[in-house]
Short mmCIF file of C-alpha atoms and ligand atoms in Angstrom, two decimals:
data_model
loop_
_atom_site.label_atom_id
_atom_site.label_comp_id
_atom_site.label_asym_id
_atom_site.label_seq_id
_atom_site.Cartn_x
_atom_site.Cartn_y
_atom_site.Cartn_z
CA MET A 33 -35.86 -2.27 4.43
CA SER A 34 -34.61 -3.11 0.96
CA HIS A 35 -31.81 -1.23 -0.80
CA LEU A 36 -32.19 2.50 -0.29
CA SER A 37 -30.31 5.11 -2.32
CA VAL A 38 -30.24 8.85 -1.77
CA ALA A 39 -29.80 10.67 -5.08
CA LYS A 40 -28.60 14.25 -5.42
CA PHE A 41 -28.96 16.31 -8.57
CA GLY A 42 -26.74 19.35 -8.93
CA GLY A 43 -27.58 22.77 -10.34
CA THR A 44 -26.78 22.00 -13.97
CA SER A 45 -28.84 18.79 -13.72
CA VAL A 46 -31.92 20.84 -12.84
CA ALA A 47 -31.05 23.91 -14.91
CA ASN A 48 -33.97 23.61 -17.31
CA HIS A 49 -36.98 21.47 -18.15
CA CYS A 50 -35.08 19.09 -20.41
CA ALA A 51 -32.38 18.52 -17.79
CA MET A 52 -35.02 17.99 -15.09
CA LYS A 53 -36.76 15.42 -17.26
CA SER A 54 -33.52 13.45 -17.58
CA CYS A 55 -33.30 13.47 -13.78
CA ALA A 56 -36.91 12.33 -13.53
CA HIS A 57 -36.16 9.38 -15.81
CA ILE A 58 -33.16 8.42 -13.70
CA VAL A 59 -35.39 8.38 -10.62
CA ILE A 60 -38.12 6.43 -12.39
CA ASN A 61 -35.66 3.85 -13.69
CA ASP A 62 -34.12 3.20 -10.29
CA PRO A 63 -36.58 1.81 -7.74
CA ASN A 64 -33.92 2.07 -5.02
CA THR A 65 -33.82 5.86 -5.26
CA ARG A 66 -36.47 6.96 -2.82
CA VAL A 67 -34.96 10.18 -1.54
CA VAL A 68 -34.02 12.90 -4.01
CA VAL A 69 -32.02 15.93 -2.93
CA LEU A 70 -31.95 18.89 -5.29
CA SER A 71 -29.74 21.91 -5.77
CA ALA A 72 -31.17 25.18 -7.00
CA SER A 73 -31.32 25.51 -10.80
CA ALA A 74 -27.90 26.61 -12.10
CA GLY A 75 -27.30 30.33 -11.59
CA VAL A 76 -30.10 30.91 -9.10
CA THR A 77 -28.04 30.72 -5.89
CA ASN A 78 -25.48 33.18 -7.30
CA LEU A 79 -28.24 35.67 -8.13
CA LEU A 80 -29.77 35.28 -4.68
CA VAL A 81 -26.37 35.83 -3.05
CA THR A 82 -26.01 39.12 -4.93
CA LEU A 83 -29.50 40.15 -3.84
CA ALA A 84 -28.67 39.25 -0.25
CA ASN A 85 -25.70 41.61 -0.34
CA GLY A 86 -28.15 44.48 -0.81
CA CYS A 87 -28.93 46.10 -4.17
CA GLU A 88 -30.53 49.32 -5.36
CA ALA A 89 -34.12 48.99 -6.56
CA ALA A 90 -33.31 48.90 -10.28
CA GLU A 91 -30.57 46.32 -9.91
CA ARG A 92 -32.81 44.32 -7.60
CA ALA A 93 -35.61 44.24 -10.16
CA LYS A 94 -33.18 43.11 -12.83
CA LEU A 95 -31.74 40.27 -10.73
CA ILE A 96 -35.14 39.07 -9.54
CA ASN A 97 -36.26 39.06 -13.13
CA GLU A 98 -33.30 36.82 -14.01
CA VAL A 99 -34.28 34.40 -11.24
CA ARG A 100 -37.88 34.49 -12.48
CA GLN A 101 -36.75 33.82 -16.07
CA ILE A 102 -34.79 30.70 -15.07
CA GLN A 103 -37.84 29.27 -13.31
CA GLU A 104 -40.25 30.54 -15.96
CA ASN A 105 -38.34 28.69 -18.69
CA ILE A 106 -39.06 25.46 -16.83
CA LEU A 107 -42.65 26.29 -15.89
CA LYS A 108 -43.65 27.11 -19.44
CA GLU A 109 -42.68 23.60 -20.56
CA LEU A 110 -45.08 21.99 -18.09
CA GLN A 111 -48.45 20.78 -19.40
CA ASP A 112 -50.28 22.21 -16.42
CA ASP A 113 -48.29 24.69 -14.44
CA SER A 114 -51.17 26.32 -12.58
CA LEU A 115 -50.57 24.76 -9.18
CA VAL A 116 -46.82 25.03 -8.97
CA ARG A 117 -46.85 28.46 -10.64
CA ASN A 118 -48.73 29.88 -7.65
CA GLN A 119 -46.15 28.40 -5.30
CA ILE A 120 -43.26 29.81 -7.33
CA GLU A 121 -44.93 33.23 -7.55
CA ALA A 122 -45.32 33.24 -3.77
CA ILE A 123 -41.62 32.43 -3.35
CA LEU A 124 -40.62 35.14 -5.84
CA THR A 125 -42.71 37.66 -3.89
CA ASN A 126 -40.96 36.54 -0.72
CA ILE A 127 -37.59 36.92 -2.47
CA GLU A 128 -38.56 40.47 -3.44
CA SER A 129 -39.37 41.47 0.09
CA LEU A 130 -36.31 39.74 1.59
CA ALA A 131 -34.06 41.44 -0.99
CA GLU A 132 -35.62 44.79 -0.17
CA THR A 133 -34.96 44.24 3.53
CA ALA A 134 -31.40 43.12 2.73
CA LYS A 135 -30.79 46.54 1.17
CA ILE A 136 -31.90 48.32 4.33
CA GLU A 137 -30.52 46.03 6.97
CA ASN A 138 -28.46 43.00 6.10
CA SER A 139 -28.04 40.07 8.45
CA ALA A 140 -26.55 36.60 8.18
CA ALA A 141 -29.90 35.04 9.04
CA LEU A 142 -31.67 37.02 6.35
CA THR A 143 -29.02 36.03 3.80
CA ASP A 144 -29.55 32.34 4.49
CA GLU A 145 -33.32 32.72 4.35
CA LEU A 146 -32.97 34.42 0.98
CA ILE A 147 -30.47 32.06 -0.62
CA SER A 148 -32.40 28.99 0.52
CA GLN A 149 -35.24 29.95 -1.83
CA GLY A 150 -33.49 28.54 -4.90
CA GLU A 151 -33.69 24.98 -3.59
CA MET A 152 -37.32 25.58 -2.54
CA MET A 153 -38.24 26.44 -6.12
CA SER A 154 -36.30 23.69 -7.90
CA SER A 155 -37.70 21.00 -5.59
CA LEU A 156 -41.31 22.16 -5.99
CA ILE A 157 -40.97 22.24 -9.77
CA PHE A 158 -39.34 18.82 -9.86
CA VAL A 159 -42.34 17.25 -8.08
CA GLU A 160 -44.50 18.63 -10.88
CA VAL A 161 -42.14 17.31 -13.58
CA LEU A 162 -42.45 13.86 -12.01
CA ARG A 163 -46.23 14.16 -11.70
CA GLU A 164 -46.49 14.82 -15.43
CA LEU A 165 -44.67 11.54 -15.94
CA ASN A 166 -47.32 9.87 -13.73
CA ILE A 167 -45.06 9.54 -10.71
CA SER A 168 -46.40 10.86 -7.47
CA ALA A 169 -43.81 12.16 -5.08
CA THR A 170 -43.90 13.71 -1.64
CA TRP A 171 -42.28 17.12 -1.27
CA VAL A 172 -40.50 17.47 2.07
CA ASP A 173 -39.19 20.69 3.57
CA VAL A 174 -35.72 19.48 4.54
CA ARG A 175 -35.59 22.06 7.34
CA GLU A 176 -37.94 19.73 9.24
CA ILE A 177 -35.17 17.13 9.12
CA ILE A 178 -31.73 18.74 9.03
CA ALA A 179 -31.12 20.49 12.34
CA THR A 180 -28.10 22.75 12.58
CA ASN A 181 -26.49 25.27 14.87
CA SER A 182 -26.93 28.99 14.19
CA HIS A 183 -23.70 29.53 12.32
CA PHE A 184 -25.40 31.08 9.30
CA SER A 185 -23.81 30.41 5.89
CA GLN A 186 -21.65 27.59 7.31
CA ALA A 187 -24.06 25.87 9.67
CA ILE A 188 -22.96 22.70 11.42
CA PRO A 189 -25.52 19.91 11.55
CA ASN A 190 -26.73 18.61 14.87
CA ASP A 191 -26.45 14.90 14.17
CA GLU A 192 -28.59 13.67 17.07
CA LYS A 193 -31.43 16.05 16.40
CA THR A 194 -31.26 15.30 12.67
CA GLN A 195 -31.44 11.58 13.41
CA GLU A 196 -34.42 12.16 15.67
CA ASN A 197 -36.22 14.25 13.04
CA SER A 198 -35.48 11.70 10.36
CA ASP A 199 -36.80 8.82 12.45
CA LYS A 200 -39.92 10.78 13.23
CA PHE A 201 -40.76 12.39 9.89
CA LEU A 202 -38.69 10.95 7.06
CA LYS A 203 -38.31 7.26 7.80
CA PRO A 204 -42.07 6.60 8.01
CA LEU A 205 -42.53 8.12 4.54
CA ILE A 206 -39.86 5.86 3.07
CA GLU A 207 -41.29 2.84 4.85
CA ARG A 208 -44.65 3.61 3.29
CA GLY A 209 -42.90 3.44 -0.09
CA GLU A 210 -43.19 7.14 -0.86
CA LEU A 211 -40.72 8.90 -3.11
CA VAL A 212 -39.36 11.91 -1.24
CA ILE A 213 -38.20 15.05 -3.03
CA THR A 214 -36.34 17.54 -0.92
CA GLN A 215 -33.75 20.33 -0.89
CA GLY A 216 -30.02 20.24 -0.48
CA PHE A 217 -27.94 22.98 1.14
CA ILE A 218 -30.36 24.13 3.83
CA GLY A 219 -31.31 23.37 7.40
CA ARG A 220 -32.87 24.97 10.45
CA ASP A 221 -31.38 26.23 13.70
CA PRO A 222 -32.87 25.76 17.19
CA ASN A 223 -34.71 29.10 16.87
CA GLY A 224 -36.51 27.96 13.75
CA GLN A 225 -34.42 30.10 11.42
CA THR A 226 -33.22 28.86 8.05
CA THR A 227 -29.51 28.08 7.80
CA THR A 228 -27.27 26.98 4.94
CA LEU A 229 -24.42 24.48 4.98
CA GLY A 230 -21.97 26.43 2.80
CA ARG A 231 -21.85 26.85 -0.98
CA GLY A 232 -22.07 23.57 -2.81
CA GLY A 233 -23.62 22.09 0.33
CA SER A 234 -26.15 19.85 -1.38
CA ASP A 235 -23.70 16.95 -1.54
CA TYR A 236 -23.33 17.28 2.19
CA SER A 237 -27.11 17.25 2.67
CA ALA A 238 -27.43 14.10 0.59
CA ALA A 239 -24.73 12.36 2.60
CA LEU A 240 -26.33 13.47 5.88
CA LEU A 241 -29.72 12.10 4.87
CA ALA A 242 -28.14 8.87 3.65
CA GLU A 243 -26.46 8.52 7.02
CA VAL A 244 -29.54 9.04 9.17
CA LEU A 245 -31.61 6.79 6.92
CA HIS A 246 -28.92 4.08 6.86
CA ALA A 247 -29.05 4.19 3.08
CA GLN A 248 -26.87 1.84 1.07
CA ASP A 249 -25.43 4.54 -1.15
CA VAL A 250 -25.40 8.18 -2.23
CA LEU A 251 -25.74 8.88 -5.94
CA ILE A 252 -24.32 12.24 -7.01
CA TRP A 253 -25.76 13.13 -10.41
CA THR A 254 -23.87 15.94 -12.04
CA ASP A 255 -22.66 17.02 -15.48
CA VAL A 256 -19.70 14.65 -15.82
CA ALA A 257 -19.86 10.88 -16.18
CA GLY A 258 -17.64 10.14 -13.23
CA ILE A 259 -14.07 10.80 -12.21
CA TYR A 260 -11.30 10.45 -14.79
CA THR A 261 -7.63 9.51 -14.71
CA THR A 262 -6.96 13.11 -15.68
CA ASP A 263 -8.83 16.06 -17.13
CA PRO A 264 -10.30 14.76 -20.45
CA ARG A 265 -9.99 18.27 -21.89
CA ILE A 266 -6.21 17.92 -21.65
CA VAL A 267 -5.99 14.23 -22.44
CA PRO A 268 -8.86 12.94 -24.57
CA ASN A 269 -7.67 9.40 -23.79
CA ALA A 270 -8.32 9.88 -20.07
CA LYS A 271 -10.18 6.89 -18.72
CA ARG A 272 -12.99 6.82 -16.26
CA ILE A 273 -12.02 5.38 -12.89
CA ASP A 274 -14.66 2.79 -12.04
CA THR A 275 -13.90 2.52 -8.34
CA MET A 276 -11.64 4.57 -6.14
CA SER A 277 -11.19 5.26 -2.45
CA PHE A 278 -12.30 8.33 -0.52
CA SER A 279 -8.66 9.09 0.22
CA GLU A 280 -7.70 8.91 -3.45
CA ALA A 281 -10.59 11.25 -4.30
CA ALA A 282 -9.40 13.60 -1.56
CA GLU A 283 -5.88 13.64 -3.00
CA MET A 284 -7.23 14.38 -6.46
CA ALA A 285 -9.40 17.23 -5.26
CA THR A 286 -6.60 18.70 -3.16
CA PHE A 287 -4.23 18.71 -6.10
CA GLY A 288 -6.58 20.41 -8.49
CA ALA A 289 -8.90 17.84 -10.06
CA LYS A 290 -12.47 19.06 -10.29
CA VAL A 291 -13.95 16.07 -8.52
CA LEU A 292 -16.08 15.94 -5.44
CA HIS A 293 -14.16 16.55 -2.29
CA PRO A 294 -14.79 13.90 0.36
CA SER A 295 -15.02 16.59 3.03
CA THR A 296 -18.28 17.60 1.40
CA LEU A 297 -19.41 14.02 1.92
CA LEU A 298 -18.18 13.66 5.47
CA PRO A 299 -21.16 11.62 6.71
CA ALA A 300 -20.71 9.13 3.86
CA VAL A 301 -17.01 8.81 4.61
CA ARG A 302 -17.45 8.35 8.36
CA SER A 303 -20.34 5.91 7.99
CA ASN A 304 -18.77 4.08 5.09
CA ILE A 305 -21.53 4.73 2.56
CA PRO A 306 -20.40 4.26 -1.06
CA VAL A 307 -20.81 7.31 -3.30
CA TYR A 308 -21.49 7.18 -7.02
CA VAL A 309 -20.78 10.03 -9.44
CA GLY A 310 -22.50 10.02 -12.80
CA SER A 311 -23.88 12.33 -15.46
CA SER A 312 -27.60 13.02 -15.27
CA LYS A 313 -27.53 13.90 -18.98
CA ALA A 314 -26.01 10.58 -19.98
CA PRO A 315 -26.62 8.06 -17.19
CA GLU A 316 -26.04 5.23 -19.67
CA ASN A 317 -22.38 6.27 -19.86
CA GLY A 318 -21.84 4.98 -16.34
CA GLY A 319 -19.85 6.63 -13.60
CA SER A 320 -17.41 6.19 -10.74
CA TRP A 321 -17.86 4.63 -7.32
CA VAL A 322 -15.99 6.15 -4.42
CA THR A 323 -15.75 3.78 -1.47
CA LEU A 324 -13.72 3.28 1.67
CA ASP A 325 -11.41 0.52 0.55
CA PRO A 326 -11.88 -0.65 -3.03
CA GLN A 327 -9.59 -3.41 -4.28
CA PRO A 328 -7.29 -3.62 -6.10
CA ARG A 329 -5.49 -0.34 -5.48
CA PRO A 330 -3.34 0.37 -8.51
CA LEU A 331 0.10 1.92 -8.14
CA PHE A 332 -0.94 4.81 -10.41
CA ARG A 333 -4.46 6.17 -10.08
CA ALA A 334 -4.69 9.61 -11.62
CA ILE A 335 -2.89 12.81 -12.56
CA ALA A 336 -4.06 16.16 -11.26
CA LEU A 337 -3.00 19.61 -12.42
CA ARG A 338 -3.04 22.88 -10.55
CA ARG A 339 -2.06 25.96 -12.51
CA ASP A 340 -0.80 29.38 -11.48
CA GLN A 341 1.64 28.34 -8.78
CA VAL A 342 4.31 30.57 -7.35
CA LEU A 343 7.57 29.22 -5.99
CA ILE A 344 9.36 31.15 -3.28
CA THR A 345 13.01 30.29 -2.74
CA LEU A 346 14.53 31.54 0.51
CA SER A 347 18.31 31.33 0.85
CA ASN A 348 20.74 32.28 3.54
CA LEU A 349 24.28 31.00 3.93
CA ASN A 350 23.88 31.22 7.70
CA MET A 351 21.15 28.65 7.50
CA ARG A 352 23.79 25.95 7.59
CA HIS A 353 23.72 24.23 10.99
CA THR A 354 21.54 26.89 12.57
CA LYS A 355 18.41 25.94 14.44
CA GLY A 356 14.94 27.32 14.02
CA PHE A 357 15.32 28.92 10.59
CA LEU A 358 12.37 26.98 9.14
CA ALA A 359 10.36 27.76 12.26
CA THR A 360 10.96 31.50 11.80
CA VAL A 361 9.97 31.39 8.13
CA PHE A 362 6.82 29.40 8.85
CA THR A 363 5.89 31.74 11.70
CA ILE A 364 6.07 34.73 9.35
CA LEU A 365 3.98 32.92 6.75
CA ALA A 366 1.43 31.88 9.37
CA LYS A 367 1.20 35.44 10.66
CA HIS A 368 0.22 36.49 7.13
CA LYS A 369 -2.28 33.64 7.02
CA MET A 370 -0.37 31.91 4.24
CA SER A 371 -0.67 28.17 4.18
CA VAL A 372 2.41 26.43 2.81
CA ASP A 373 1.71 23.83 0.21
CA ILE A 374 4.82 21.98 -0.91
CA VAL A 375 8.31 22.38 0.50
CA THR A 376 11.78 21.23 -0.47
CA THR A 377 14.85 22.17 1.50
CA SER A 378 18.59 22.06 1.02
CA GLU A 379 21.55 23.06 3.11
CA VAL A 380 21.14 26.79 2.58
CA SER A 381 17.75 27.27 0.99
CA ILE A 382 14.09 26.41 1.19
CA ALA A 383 11.77 26.36 -1.80
CA LEU A 384 8.07 26.41 -1.12
CA THR A 385 4.77 27.02 -2.80
CA LEU A 386 1.73 28.52 -1.15
CA ASP A 387 -1.64 26.91 -1.02
CA LYS A 388 -4.05 29.42 -2.50
CA THR A 389 -7.12 27.21 -2.42
CA ASN A 390 -10.12 29.47 -1.76
CA ILE A 391 -8.09 32.52 -2.81
CA ASP A 392 -9.20 33.87 -6.15
CA THR A 393 -6.38 36.30 -6.86
CA SER A 394 -3.40 35.34 -8.96
CA ALA A 395 -0.56 33.51 -7.27
CA VAL A 396 1.73 36.54 -7.09
CA ASP A 397 -0.95 38.81 -5.64
CA VAL A 398 -1.22 36.70 -2.53
CA LEU A 399 2.29 37.84 -1.62
CA SER A 400 1.84 41.15 0.12
CA PRO A 401 4.75 43.64 0.21
CA THR A 402 4.88 43.44 4.01
CA LEU A 403 5.22 39.67 3.88
CA LEU A 404 8.03 39.93 1.34
CA ASN A 405 9.77 42.61 3.42
CA GLU A 406 9.68 40.47 6.52
CA LEU A 407 11.10 37.50 4.65
CA SER A 408 13.77 39.67 3.01
CA GLU A 409 15.05 40.75 6.40
CA LEU A 410 15.81 37.13 7.09
CA CYS A 411 17.17 35.88 3.79
CA THR A 412 17.33 36.35 0.03
CA VAL A 413 13.90 35.90 -1.50
CA LYS A 414 13.47 34.74 -5.06
CA ILE A 415 10.07 34.39 -6.69
CA ASP A 416 9.34 32.16 -9.66
CA THR A 417 6.01 32.34 -11.42
CA ASP A 418 4.37 30.70 -14.44
CA LEU A 419 4.58 27.34 -12.77
CA SER A 420 2.06 24.52 -12.52
CA LEU A 421 1.86 21.65 -10.12
CA VAL A 422 1.45 18.24 -11.71
CA THR A 423 0.58 15.55 -9.18
CA LEU A 424 0.67 11.84 -9.76
CA ILE A 425 -1.73 10.12 -7.41
CA GLY A 426 -1.53 6.47 -6.54
CA ASN A 427 -0.94 3.91 -3.82
CA ASN A 428 2.25 2.86 -2.04
CA LEU A 429 4.20 5.10 -4.36
CA HIS A 430 6.96 5.61 -1.83
CA THR A 431 7.63 1.93 -1.27
CA SER A 432 7.49 0.76 -4.88
CA ALA A 433 10.67 0.40 -6.88
CA GLY A 434 11.00 2.14 -10.22
CA VAL A 435 8.45 4.90 -9.77
CA ALA A 436 11.02 7.69 -10.04
CA LYS A 437 12.65 6.02 -13.02
CA GLN A 438 9.36 5.84 -14.89
CA ILE A 439 8.59 9.47 -14.18
CA PHE A 440 12.03 10.79 -15.05
CA ASN A 441 12.37 8.68 -18.18
CA THR A 442 9.05 9.98 -19.41
CA LEU A 443 9.87 13.57 -18.59
CA GLU A 444 13.50 13.63 -19.68
CA ASN A 445 12.88 16.53 -22.05
CA TYR A 446 11.15 18.73 -19.51
CA ASN A 447 12.53 20.87 -16.77
CA ILE A 448 11.08 19.76 -13.47
CA ARG A 449 11.54 22.69 -11.15
CA THR A 450 10.91 20.79 -7.91
CA ILE A 451 9.79 17.30 -7.07
CA ASN A 452 8.17 16.10 -3.86
CA TYR A 453 8.31 12.40 -3.32
CA GLY A 454 8.26 10.36 -0.18
CA ALA A 455 6.23 12.43 2.25
CA SER A 456 3.00 10.81 1.17
CA THR A 457 2.31 7.24 0.13
CA ASN A 458 -0.27 8.65 -2.25
CA ASN A 459 1.36 11.28 -4.37
CA VAL A 460 4.37 12.59 -6.23
CA CYS A 461 4.23 16.34 -6.89
CA MET A 462 6.19 18.07 -9.64
CA LEU A 463 6.40 21.75 -10.33
CA VAL A 464 6.81 22.43 -14.04
CA GLN A 465 6.73 25.41 -16.40
CA SER A 466 3.11 26.37 -17.04
CA GLN A 467 3.55 26.36 -20.82
CA GLN A 468 4.65 22.73 -20.59
CA ALA A 469 2.10 21.58 -18.02
CA ASP A 470 -0.44 20.12 -20.43
CA GLU A 471 2.31 18.28 -22.29
CA VAL A 472 3.77 16.91 -19.08
CA VAL A 473 0.34 15.64 -18.06
CA SER A 474 -0.19 14.07 -21.50
CA GLN A 475 3.22 12.39 -21.54
CA LEU A 476 2.83 11.00 -18.05
CA HIS A 477 -0.65 9.81 -18.84
CA LYS A 478 0.53 8.09 -22.00
CA ALA A 479 3.38 6.36 -20.18
CA LEU A 480 1.56 5.33 -17.04
CA PHE A 481 -2.10 4.94 -17.97
CA GLU A 482 -2.47 4.20 -21.68
N1 LIG B 1871 -27.30 25.85 -4.54
C1 LIG B 1871 -26.19 25.85 -3.63
C2 LIG B 1871 -24.97 26.46 -4.28
O1 LIG B 1871 -25.00 26.85 -5.44
C3 LIG B 1871 -25.89 24.50 -3.10
C4 LIG B 1871 -25.45 23.48 -4.12
O2 LIG B 1871 -25.63 23.65 -5.31
O3 LIG B 1871 -24.92 22.44 -3.70
O4 LIG B 1871 -23.98 26.61 -3.64
MG1 LIG B 1872 -24.07 23.38 -7.15
#
């Protein structure tokens, strides 16, 4: 088989008719793209999630109307919407009845069935958008291919069964030269019930399909033209990174950059399938390739910023020469389900920040009074807020001479509250005052990247 690419278009890329047409042109212009995985149109999954939580009739009608409006805005731009309109109406009716049931008796299975409908609609409409551009495409219900367990909302794919399904149903279509349009995010459990792979799961679906089809690459089309050396909103001079490794991308995502997280692309990472990130609105602007081991690997790769950090300093004079103090502190934190992020220690104190990834509340709110009480029984607790974590990401940082000098020279006018250097070959983390964070990022970027 010649070069095969699996392309995925995210929610904003299929948000309206104009955006969908850009996607269609990308597909038409790339003969290698023969499998297209779609997210729901932007906003639809969120609305469906609210409906799945169970709403009163009036609220339900309002939300369903919003879903209908998003799809209607696309349908009305089609030259002949008669065929697909019936399909969308049928899905909307199904959404109505599922949402009504959700109000009476909610279940995880029902939720997944309901929130999968967004991808059903976007994929059906996209086939029609292509058809109007004289491209015939085959719509595939991805649940026939992606087999999962029954862990609704976070289903785990069954790789063997998925491979089997793909060989049986998907591969022959591709071999016949058909262009396949399908859904991201969803799968089916052994009982035939719809499952979902977790929010944002369409990237995962695309990587899974690429893996079972032995595709050469996964193309993630989104609303940014690749991955940048830092957030271009902070530093307009930020440069696009043409090629980077999965591990560098993982570091960036972990430390706050809004880039795809390789864990959402697990199959691509484990099967060494290169991943491209580009903007569906401006494909001509190019994008970034994320691969296993791109060369060369520069010393400095990117700067990430994570705001709203809280630093906890724990001091106790008795800590000197005692054993197990850190263990006690970490046990208390673990008991409160707090994951420690960065740590620095001295003779009589420990300073640490908490990892509040996936926690929406402000940094201070994650510290419950009981947690603080327990820590206070052990030592003096001091809390610093209004801090941001600036992370320099690169390669062999800990074995290269002069890295610290470059950083400190550049930042001589700023107070660096803590610095973590040496634990990882890939990063140097600095905690700085939040009001200075953007400046610190800009200065570092200027010195190391411009
Ligand atoms: N539509 C789903 C979501 O919003 C999946 C995705 O977009 O990747 O989470
Ligand atoms: Mg999305």
